Coordinates of C-alpha atoms (C1' of nucleotides) in Angstrom, one line a residue:
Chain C
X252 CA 7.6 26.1 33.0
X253 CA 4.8 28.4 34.0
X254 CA 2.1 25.7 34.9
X255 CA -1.0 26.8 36.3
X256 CA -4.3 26.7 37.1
X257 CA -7.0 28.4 35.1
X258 CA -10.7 28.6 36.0
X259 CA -12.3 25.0 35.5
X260 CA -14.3 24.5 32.5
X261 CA -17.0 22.1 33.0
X262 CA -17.0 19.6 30.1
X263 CA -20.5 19.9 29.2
X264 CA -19.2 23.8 28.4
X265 CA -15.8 22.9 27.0
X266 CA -14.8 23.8 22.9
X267 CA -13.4 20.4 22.4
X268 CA -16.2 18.9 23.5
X269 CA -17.2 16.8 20.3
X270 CA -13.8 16.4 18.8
X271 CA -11.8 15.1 21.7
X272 CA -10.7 11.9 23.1
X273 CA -13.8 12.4 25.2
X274 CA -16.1 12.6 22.2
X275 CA -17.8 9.7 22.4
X276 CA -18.3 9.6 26.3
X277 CA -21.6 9.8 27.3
X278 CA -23.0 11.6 30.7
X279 CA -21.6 9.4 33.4
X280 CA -18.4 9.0 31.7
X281 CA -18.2 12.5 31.4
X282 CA -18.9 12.7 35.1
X283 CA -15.8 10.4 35.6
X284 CA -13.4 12.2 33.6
X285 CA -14.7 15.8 35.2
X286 CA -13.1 14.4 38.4
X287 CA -10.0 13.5 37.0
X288 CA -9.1 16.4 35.0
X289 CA -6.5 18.7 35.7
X290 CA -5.7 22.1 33.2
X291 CA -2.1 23.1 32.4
X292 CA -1.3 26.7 30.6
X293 CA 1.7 27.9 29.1
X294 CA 3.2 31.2 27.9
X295 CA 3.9 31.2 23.8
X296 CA 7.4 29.7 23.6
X297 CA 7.4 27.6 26.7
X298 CA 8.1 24.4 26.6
X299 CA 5.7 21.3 27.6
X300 CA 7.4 18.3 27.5
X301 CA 10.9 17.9 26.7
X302 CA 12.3 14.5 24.6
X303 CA 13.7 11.7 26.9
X304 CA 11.4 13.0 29.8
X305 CA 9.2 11.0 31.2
X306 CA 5.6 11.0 30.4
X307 CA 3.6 11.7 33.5
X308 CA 0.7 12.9 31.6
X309 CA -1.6 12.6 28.5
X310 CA -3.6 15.6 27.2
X311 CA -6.1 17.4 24.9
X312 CA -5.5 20.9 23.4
X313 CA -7.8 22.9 24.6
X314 CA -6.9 26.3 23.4
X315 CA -3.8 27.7 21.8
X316 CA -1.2 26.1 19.0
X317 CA 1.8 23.5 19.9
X318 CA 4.3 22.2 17.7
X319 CA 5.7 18.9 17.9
X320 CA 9.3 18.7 17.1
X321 CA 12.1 16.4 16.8
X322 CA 15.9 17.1 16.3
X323 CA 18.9 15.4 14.7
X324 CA 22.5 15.4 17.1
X325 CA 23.8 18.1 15.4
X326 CA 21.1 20.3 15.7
X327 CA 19.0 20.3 12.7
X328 CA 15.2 19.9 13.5
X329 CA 12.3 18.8 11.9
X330 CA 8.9 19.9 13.7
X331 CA 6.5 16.8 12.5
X332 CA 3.2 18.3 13.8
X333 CA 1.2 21.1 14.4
X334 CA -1.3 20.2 18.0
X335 CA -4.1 22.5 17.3
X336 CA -7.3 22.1 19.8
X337 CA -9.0 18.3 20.1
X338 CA -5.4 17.3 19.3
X339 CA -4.1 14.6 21.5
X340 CA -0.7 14.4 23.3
X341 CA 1.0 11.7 24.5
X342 CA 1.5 8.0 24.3
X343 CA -0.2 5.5 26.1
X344 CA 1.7 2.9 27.4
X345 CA 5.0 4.4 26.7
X346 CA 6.8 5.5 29.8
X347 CA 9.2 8.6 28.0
X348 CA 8.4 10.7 24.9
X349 CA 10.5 10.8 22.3
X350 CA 9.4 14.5 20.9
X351 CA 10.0 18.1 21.9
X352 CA 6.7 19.5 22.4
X353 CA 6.8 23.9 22.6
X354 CA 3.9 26.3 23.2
X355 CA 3.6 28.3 19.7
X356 CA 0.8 30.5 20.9
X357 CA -0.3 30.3 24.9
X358 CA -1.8 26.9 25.4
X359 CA -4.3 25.6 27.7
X360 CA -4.1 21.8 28.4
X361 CA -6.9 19.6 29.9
X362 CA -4.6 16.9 31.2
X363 CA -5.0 13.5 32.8
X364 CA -1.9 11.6 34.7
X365 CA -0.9 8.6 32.8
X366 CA -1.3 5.4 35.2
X367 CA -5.3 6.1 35.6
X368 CA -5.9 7.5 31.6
X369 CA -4.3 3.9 30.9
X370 CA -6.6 2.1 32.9
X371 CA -9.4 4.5 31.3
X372 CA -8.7 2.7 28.7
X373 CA -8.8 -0.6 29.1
X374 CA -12.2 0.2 30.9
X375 CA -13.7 2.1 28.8
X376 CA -14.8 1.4 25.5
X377 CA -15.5 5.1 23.9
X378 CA -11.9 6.1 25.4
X379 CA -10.3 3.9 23.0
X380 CA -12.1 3.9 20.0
X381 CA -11.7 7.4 19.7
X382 CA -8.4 7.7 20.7
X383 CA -8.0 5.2 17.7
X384 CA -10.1 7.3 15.3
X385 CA -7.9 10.8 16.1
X386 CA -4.5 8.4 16.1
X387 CA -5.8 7.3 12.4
X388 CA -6.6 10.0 11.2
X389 CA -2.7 11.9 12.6
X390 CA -1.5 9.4 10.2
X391 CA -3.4 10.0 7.5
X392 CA -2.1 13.7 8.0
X393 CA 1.3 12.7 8.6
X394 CA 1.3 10.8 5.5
X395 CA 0.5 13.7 3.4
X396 CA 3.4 15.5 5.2
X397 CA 5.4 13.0 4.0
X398 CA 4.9 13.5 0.5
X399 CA 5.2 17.2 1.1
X400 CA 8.4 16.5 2.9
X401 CA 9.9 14.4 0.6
X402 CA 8.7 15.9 -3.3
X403 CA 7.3 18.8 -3.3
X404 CA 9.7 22.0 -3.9
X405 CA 9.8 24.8 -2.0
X406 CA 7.0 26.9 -3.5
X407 CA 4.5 24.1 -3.2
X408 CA 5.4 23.5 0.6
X409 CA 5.1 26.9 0.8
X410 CA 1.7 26.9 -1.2
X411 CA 0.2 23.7 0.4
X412 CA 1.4 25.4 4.0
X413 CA -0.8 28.4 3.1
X414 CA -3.4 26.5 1.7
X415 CA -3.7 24.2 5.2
X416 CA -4.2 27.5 7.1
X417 CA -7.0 28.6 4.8
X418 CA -8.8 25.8 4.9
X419 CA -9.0 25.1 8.8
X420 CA -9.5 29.1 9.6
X421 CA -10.8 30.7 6.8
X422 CA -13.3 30.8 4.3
X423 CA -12.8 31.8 0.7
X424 CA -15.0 33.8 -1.5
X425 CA -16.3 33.1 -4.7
X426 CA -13.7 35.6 -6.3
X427 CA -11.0 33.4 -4.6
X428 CA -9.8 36.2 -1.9
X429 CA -10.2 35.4 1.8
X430 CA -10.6 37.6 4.9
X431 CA -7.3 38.2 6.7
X432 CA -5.6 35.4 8.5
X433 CA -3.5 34.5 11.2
X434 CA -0.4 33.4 10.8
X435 CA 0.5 31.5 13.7
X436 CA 4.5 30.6 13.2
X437 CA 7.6 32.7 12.5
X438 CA 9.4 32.7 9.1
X439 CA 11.8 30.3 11.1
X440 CA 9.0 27.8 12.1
X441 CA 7.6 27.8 8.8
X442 CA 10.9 27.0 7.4
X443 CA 11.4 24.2 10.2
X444 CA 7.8 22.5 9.4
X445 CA 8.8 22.4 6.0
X446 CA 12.3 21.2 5.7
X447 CA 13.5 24.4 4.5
X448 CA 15.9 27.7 5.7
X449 CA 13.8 30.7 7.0
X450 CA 15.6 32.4 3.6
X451 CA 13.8 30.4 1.3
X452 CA 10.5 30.8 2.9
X453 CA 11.1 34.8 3.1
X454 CA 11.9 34.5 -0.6
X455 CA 8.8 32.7 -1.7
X456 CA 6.2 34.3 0.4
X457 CA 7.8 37.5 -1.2
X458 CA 7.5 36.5 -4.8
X459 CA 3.5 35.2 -4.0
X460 CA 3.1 38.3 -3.0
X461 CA 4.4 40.3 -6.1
X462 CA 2.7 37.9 -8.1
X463 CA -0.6 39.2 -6.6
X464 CA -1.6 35.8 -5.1
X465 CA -0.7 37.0 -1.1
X466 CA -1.1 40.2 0.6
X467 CA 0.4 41.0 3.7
X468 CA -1.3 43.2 6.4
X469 CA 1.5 42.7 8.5
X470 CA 4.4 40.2 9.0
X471 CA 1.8 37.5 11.1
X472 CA -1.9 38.8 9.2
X473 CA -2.5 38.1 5.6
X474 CA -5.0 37.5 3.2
X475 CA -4.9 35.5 0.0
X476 CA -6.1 37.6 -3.0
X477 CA -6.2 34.2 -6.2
X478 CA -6.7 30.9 -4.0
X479 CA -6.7 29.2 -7.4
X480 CA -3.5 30.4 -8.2
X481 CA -2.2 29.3 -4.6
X482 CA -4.5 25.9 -4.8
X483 CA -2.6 25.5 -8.4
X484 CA 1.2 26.3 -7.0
X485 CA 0.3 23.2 -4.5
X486 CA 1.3 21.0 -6.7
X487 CA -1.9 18.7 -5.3
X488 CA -4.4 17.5 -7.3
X489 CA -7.9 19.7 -8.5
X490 CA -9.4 18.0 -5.9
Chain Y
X274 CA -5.6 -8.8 -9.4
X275 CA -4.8 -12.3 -8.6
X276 CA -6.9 -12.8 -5.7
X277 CA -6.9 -16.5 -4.4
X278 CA -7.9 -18.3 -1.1
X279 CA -5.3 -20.2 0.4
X280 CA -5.4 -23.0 3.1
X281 CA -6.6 -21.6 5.9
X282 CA -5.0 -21.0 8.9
X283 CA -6.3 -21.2 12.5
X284 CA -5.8 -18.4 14.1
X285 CA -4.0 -20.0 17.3
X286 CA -1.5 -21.0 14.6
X287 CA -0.8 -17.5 12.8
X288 CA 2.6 -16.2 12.7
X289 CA 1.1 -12.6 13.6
X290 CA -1.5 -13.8 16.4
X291 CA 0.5 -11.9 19.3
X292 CA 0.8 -8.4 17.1
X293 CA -1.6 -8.3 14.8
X294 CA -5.0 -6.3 15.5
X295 CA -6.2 -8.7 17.0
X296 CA -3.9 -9.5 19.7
X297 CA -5.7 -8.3 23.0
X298 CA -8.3 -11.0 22.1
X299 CA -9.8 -13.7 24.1
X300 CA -10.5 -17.4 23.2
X301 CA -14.3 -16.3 23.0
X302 CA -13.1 -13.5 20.6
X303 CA -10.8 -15.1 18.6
X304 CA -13.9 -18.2 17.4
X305 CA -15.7 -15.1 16.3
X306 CA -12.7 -13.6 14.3
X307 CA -12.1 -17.4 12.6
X308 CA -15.5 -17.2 11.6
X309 CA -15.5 -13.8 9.9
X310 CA -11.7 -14.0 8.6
X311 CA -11.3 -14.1 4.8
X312 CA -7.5 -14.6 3.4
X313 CA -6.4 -12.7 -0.2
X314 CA -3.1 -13.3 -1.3
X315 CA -1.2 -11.3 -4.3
X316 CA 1.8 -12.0 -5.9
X317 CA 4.9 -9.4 -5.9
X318 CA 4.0 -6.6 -8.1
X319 CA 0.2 -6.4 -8.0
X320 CA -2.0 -3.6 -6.5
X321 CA -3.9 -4.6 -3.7
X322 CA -5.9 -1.3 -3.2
X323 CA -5.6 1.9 -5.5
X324 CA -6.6 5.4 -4.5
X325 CA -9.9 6.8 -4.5
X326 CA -11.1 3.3 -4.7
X327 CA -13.9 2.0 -2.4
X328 CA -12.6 0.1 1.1
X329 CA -14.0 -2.6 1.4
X330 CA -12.6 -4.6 3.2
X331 CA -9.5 -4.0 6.1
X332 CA -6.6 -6.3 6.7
X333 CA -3.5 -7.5 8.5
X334 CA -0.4 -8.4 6.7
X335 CA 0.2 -11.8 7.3
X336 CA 3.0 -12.0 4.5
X337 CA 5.1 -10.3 3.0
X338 CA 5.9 -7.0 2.3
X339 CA 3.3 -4.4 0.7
X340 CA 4.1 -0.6 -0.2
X341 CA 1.6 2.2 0.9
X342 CA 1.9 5.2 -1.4
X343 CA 1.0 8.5 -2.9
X344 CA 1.1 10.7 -6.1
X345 CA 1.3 14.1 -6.8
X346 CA -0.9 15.0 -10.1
X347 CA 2.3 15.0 -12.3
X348 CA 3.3 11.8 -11.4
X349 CA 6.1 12.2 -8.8
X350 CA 5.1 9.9 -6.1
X351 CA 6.5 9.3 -2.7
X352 CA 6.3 6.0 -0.4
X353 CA 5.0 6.6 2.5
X354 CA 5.2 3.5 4.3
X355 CA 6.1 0.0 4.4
X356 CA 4.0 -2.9 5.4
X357 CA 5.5 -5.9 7.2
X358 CA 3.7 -8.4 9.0
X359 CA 0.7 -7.9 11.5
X360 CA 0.8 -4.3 10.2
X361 CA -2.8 -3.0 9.5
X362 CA -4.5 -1.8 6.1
X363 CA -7.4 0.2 6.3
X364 CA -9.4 2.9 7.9
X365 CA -13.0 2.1 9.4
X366 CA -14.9 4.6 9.3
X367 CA -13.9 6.0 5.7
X368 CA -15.1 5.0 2.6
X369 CA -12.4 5.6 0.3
X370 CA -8.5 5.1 0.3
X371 CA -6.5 7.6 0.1
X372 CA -3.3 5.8 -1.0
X373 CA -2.0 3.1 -3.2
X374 CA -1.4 -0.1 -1.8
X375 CA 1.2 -2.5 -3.6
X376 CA 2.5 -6.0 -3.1
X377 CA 6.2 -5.6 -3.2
X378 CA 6.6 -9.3 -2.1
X379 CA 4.5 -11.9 -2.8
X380 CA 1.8 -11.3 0.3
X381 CA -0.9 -12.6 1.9
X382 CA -3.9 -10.8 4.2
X383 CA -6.1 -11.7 6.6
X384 CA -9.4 -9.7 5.7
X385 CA -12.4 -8.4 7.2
X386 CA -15.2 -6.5 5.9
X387 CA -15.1 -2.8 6.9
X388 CA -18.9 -2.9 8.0
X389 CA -18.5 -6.0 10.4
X390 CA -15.3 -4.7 11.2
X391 CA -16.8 -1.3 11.8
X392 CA -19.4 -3.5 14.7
X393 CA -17.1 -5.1 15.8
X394 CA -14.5 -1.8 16.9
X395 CA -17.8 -1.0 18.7
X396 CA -18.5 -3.9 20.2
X397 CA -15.1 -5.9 21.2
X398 CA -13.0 -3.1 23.2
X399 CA -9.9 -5.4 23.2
X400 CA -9.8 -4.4 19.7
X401 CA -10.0 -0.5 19.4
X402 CA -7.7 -0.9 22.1
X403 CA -5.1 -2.4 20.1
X404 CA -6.1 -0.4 17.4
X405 CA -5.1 3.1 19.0
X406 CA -2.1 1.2 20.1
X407 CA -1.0 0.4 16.3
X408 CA -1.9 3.2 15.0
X409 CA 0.3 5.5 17.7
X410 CA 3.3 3.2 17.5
X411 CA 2.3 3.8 13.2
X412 CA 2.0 7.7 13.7
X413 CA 5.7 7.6 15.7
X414 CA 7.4 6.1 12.9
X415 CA 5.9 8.2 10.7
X416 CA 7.2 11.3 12.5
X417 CA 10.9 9.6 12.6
X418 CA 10.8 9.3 8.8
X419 CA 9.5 13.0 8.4
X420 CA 12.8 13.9 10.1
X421 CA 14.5 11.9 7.3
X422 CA 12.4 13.3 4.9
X423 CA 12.8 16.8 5.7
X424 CA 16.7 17.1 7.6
X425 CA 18.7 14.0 6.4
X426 CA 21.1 14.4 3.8
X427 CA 21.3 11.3 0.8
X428 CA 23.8 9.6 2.2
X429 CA 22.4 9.6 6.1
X430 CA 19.3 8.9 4.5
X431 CA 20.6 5.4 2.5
X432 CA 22.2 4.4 5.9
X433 CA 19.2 4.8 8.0
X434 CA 17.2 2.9 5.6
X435 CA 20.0 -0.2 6.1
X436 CA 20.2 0.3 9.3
X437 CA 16.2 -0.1 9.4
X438 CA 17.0 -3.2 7.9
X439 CA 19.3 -4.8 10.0
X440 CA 17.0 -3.8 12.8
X441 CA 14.3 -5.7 11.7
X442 CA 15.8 -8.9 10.4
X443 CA 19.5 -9.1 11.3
X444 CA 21.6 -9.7 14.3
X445 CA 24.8 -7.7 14.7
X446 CA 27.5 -9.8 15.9
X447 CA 30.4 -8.3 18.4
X448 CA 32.4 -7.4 15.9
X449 CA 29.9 -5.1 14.1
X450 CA 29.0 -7.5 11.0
X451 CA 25.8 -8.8 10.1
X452 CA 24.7 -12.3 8.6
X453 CA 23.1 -12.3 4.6
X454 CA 20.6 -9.5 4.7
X455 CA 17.8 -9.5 2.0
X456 CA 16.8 -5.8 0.8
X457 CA 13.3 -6.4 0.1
X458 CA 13.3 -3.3 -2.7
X459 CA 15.0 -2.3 -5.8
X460 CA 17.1 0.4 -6.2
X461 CA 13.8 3.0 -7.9
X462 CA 11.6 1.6 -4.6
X463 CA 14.4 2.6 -2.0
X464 CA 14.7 6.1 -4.0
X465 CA 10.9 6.5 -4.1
X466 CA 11.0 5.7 0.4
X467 CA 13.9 8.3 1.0
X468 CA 12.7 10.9 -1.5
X469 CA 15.7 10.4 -3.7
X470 CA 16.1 9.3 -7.2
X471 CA 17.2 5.8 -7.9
X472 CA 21.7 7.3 -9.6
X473 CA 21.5 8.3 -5.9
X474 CA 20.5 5.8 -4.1
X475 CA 22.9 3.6 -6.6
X476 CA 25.9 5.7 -6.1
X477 CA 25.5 5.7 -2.3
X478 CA 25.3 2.2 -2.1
X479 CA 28.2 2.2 -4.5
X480 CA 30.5 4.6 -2.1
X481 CA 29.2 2.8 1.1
X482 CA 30.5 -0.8 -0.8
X483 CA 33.9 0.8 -1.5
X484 CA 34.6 2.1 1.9
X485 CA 34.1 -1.4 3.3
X486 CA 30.5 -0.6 4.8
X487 CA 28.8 -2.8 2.8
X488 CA 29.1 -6.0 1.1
X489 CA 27.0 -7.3 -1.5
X490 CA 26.3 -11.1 -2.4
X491 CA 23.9 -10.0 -5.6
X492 CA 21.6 -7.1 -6.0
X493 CA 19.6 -8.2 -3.1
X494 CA 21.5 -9.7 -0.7
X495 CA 24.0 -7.6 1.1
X496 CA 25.8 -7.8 4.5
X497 CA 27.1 -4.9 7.1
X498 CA 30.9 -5.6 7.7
X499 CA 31.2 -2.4 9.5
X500 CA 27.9 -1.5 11.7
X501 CA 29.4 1.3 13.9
X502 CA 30.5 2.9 10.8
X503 CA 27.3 2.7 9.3
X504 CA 25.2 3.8 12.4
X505 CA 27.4 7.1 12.6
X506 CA 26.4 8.0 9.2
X507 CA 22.9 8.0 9.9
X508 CA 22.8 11.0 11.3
X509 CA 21.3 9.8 14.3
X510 CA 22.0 10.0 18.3
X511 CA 24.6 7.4 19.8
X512 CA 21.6 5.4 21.1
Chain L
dG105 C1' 13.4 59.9 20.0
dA106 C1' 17.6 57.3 20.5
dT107 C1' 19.2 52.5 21.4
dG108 C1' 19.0 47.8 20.9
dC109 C1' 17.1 43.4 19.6
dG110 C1' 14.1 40.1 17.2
dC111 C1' 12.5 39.2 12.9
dC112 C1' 12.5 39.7 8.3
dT113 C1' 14.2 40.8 3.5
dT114 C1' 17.4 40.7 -0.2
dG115 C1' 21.8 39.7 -2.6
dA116 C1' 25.9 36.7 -3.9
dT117 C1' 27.9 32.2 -4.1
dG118 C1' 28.5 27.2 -3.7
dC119 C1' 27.2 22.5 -3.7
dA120 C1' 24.3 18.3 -3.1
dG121 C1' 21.4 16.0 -5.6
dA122 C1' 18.4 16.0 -9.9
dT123 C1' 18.5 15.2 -14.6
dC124 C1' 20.3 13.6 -18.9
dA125 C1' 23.1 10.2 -21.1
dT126 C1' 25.4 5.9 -21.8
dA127 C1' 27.3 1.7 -20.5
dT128 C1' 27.1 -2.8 -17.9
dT129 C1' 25.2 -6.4 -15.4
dT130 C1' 21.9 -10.1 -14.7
dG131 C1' 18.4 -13.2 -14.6
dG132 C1' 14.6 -15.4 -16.9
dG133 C1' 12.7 -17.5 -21.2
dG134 C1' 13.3 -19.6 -25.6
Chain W
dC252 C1' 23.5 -21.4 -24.1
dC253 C1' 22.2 -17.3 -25.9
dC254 C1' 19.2 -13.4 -26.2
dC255 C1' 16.8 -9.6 -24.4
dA256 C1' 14.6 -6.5 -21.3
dA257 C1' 14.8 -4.7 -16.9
dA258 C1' 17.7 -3.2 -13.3
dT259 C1' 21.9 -1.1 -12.0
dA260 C1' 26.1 1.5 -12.3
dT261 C1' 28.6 5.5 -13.6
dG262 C1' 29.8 9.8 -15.9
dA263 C1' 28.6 14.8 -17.3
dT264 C1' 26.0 18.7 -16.6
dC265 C1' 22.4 21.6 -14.6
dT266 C1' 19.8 23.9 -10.9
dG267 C1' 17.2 24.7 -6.7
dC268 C1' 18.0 25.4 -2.4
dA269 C1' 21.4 26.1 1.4
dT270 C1' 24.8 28.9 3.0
dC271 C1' 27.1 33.1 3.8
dA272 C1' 26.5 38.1 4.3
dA273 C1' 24.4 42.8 4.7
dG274 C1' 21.1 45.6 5.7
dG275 C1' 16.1 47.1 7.0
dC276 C1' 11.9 47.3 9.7
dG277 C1' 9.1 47.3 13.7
dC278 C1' 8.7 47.4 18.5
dA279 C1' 9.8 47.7 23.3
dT280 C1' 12.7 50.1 26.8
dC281 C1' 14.7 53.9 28.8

DNA sequence: GATGCGCCTTGATGCAGATCATATTTGGGG
DNA sequence: CCCCAAATATGATCTGCATCAAGGCGCATC
């Protein structure tokens, strides 16, 4: 499981400082949380909680990309959620969790043990209302998935998948070509976010690419050459 | 649009007083909720908020069933939700919806301005605390029906939707039947909440009927005479 | 610099479910 | 009671993606 300790961040210093469940805390509350924190890492491909476990824990991601997963009795799966930092894991009240949750990249965790983050929140306000703000808005984002999931064909999953990574790490210029990307998930985890095979998504990200609208560095680094084209393959709206 | 005031109900007498947002609330609490509540009813078929319109208002379900959805820009559109009783509409904090909100039943909601409601998140903890509470418990089923979306075949996705249904509203008796179930949507609504067309959805139901699954009164009125049978062609775990 | 192992690409084939087409049922209004 | 439109059922055909099957490429290990 490769838990461990890193060197403590103070919170005043840490990078999910203004987007976390913490967001809203002011100094003192900080103070409190400072003394209750504890970090977790793990390797890329670890895994950090297991479905049917139970949940001794809630956490913020702090560095790194997680995946939230879920699978059917024979095996299919279905990963329902990226965690990137700020993102919050675990369920309040709920004494098991119901999801597989794996390490895509390494992963630092700022954790707190479930009994007292419970009573956190029934004593303090800005605990709650933004854990309600960041639950809302996960199901706004989950709602979109949906629509993904359940109407779009391949080549707009595969487009609107792109398209997500752009717009939370890159920036496009005018001539629609951005800088070269990460991309943080196998051909396999692409294909499991999507409700695809890994075949399909090899065979699409191949064709965007002869059709000039992807360029590959290497098999993880790319950069998009005609984000209209790719924005127009979405299937979404000119929004 | 078909709004109308009805008699209004004290809120010590509401069917959804122990679920609804507002649940955590104190006597104290509650006179100040009376005071502020506003009811809307529709009648089955109307929109109750379209996309991109301005919220103004948020709401709990207090009858009925309404249908959250979304549309791609060619017209194929996915459901993304159903709303039952003491389920919440509405995101404070945002200005605009992002979905389509439609009676499927005749309904009725208990309202609140979104800038009061907005002060009062702020000011009445036991209310963003049941907020983040709905909207987690809102944000796991949403994950569940991704797995349908993006794993299930037609068929395991037909009998998980029943299955739903019997869940919510039925009692199985020992020997694996089920008293007169209503199905609350028509044949193009269930194809449009599984991301299938509606010949499918017919023809499953069809197949199910014939192999002594299902047994139907009229179009919307069915019983399970077989619920084991059914369960195992969900898809899902022997839970 | 050979060997092996993930990961990826590409090709061939089959099938579940979409699409197109045509009854059939049914419930509400005159 | 009859008529009509909407909802449902069912059949025929098409197609996008899964599935099955071979390589190929890059990278670590010795």
């Amino acid at each position: 499981m490769n838990v461990a300790l890193t060197t403590r961040i103070k919170c005043r210093d840490c990078p999910i400082r203004h987007r976390a469940v913490c967001s809203r805390c002011d100094d003192d509350e900080m103070a409190l949380l400072e003394a209750m924190k504890t970090y977790r890492v793990y390797r890329a491909g670890d895994p950090i909680l297991w479905r049917g476990e139970k949940l001794t824990f809630v956490a913020s991601v702090v560095h790194g990309v997680a995946t939230l997963g879920k699978s059917l009795e024979d095996g299919r799966t279905q990963m329902v959620g990226l965690l990137l930092p700020s993102d919050f894991i675990g369920r309040p009240g709920r004494r098991h969790i119901d999801f597989d949750v794996v390490a895509a990249t390494d992963v630092t965790l700022c954790c707190f043990d479930r009994k007292p983050f419970e009573l956190l929140i029934e004593t303090m306000p800005h605990i709650a209302q933004r854990l309600a703000e960041i639950a809302l808005d996960e199901l706004d984002s989950a709602r979109d998935w949906m629509v993904l999931l359940g109407r779009k064909t391949a080549r707009e999953k595969i487009a609107s998948f792109i398209e997500m990574l752009v717009r939370r790490q890159g920036i496009v210029s005018l001539d629609g070509s951005t800088p070269d990307l990460a991309l943080p998930l196998t051909r396999d985890e692409i294909a499991n976010y999507l409700g695809l095979t890994l075949e399909t998504v090899s065979r699409h990200l191949s064709s965007m690419k002869s059709e000039g609208i992807l360029r590959f560095t290497d098999r993880r680094h790319f950069e998009v050459s005609d984000f209209d084209a790719l924005h127009a393959a979405t299937g979404d709206d000119t929004a």
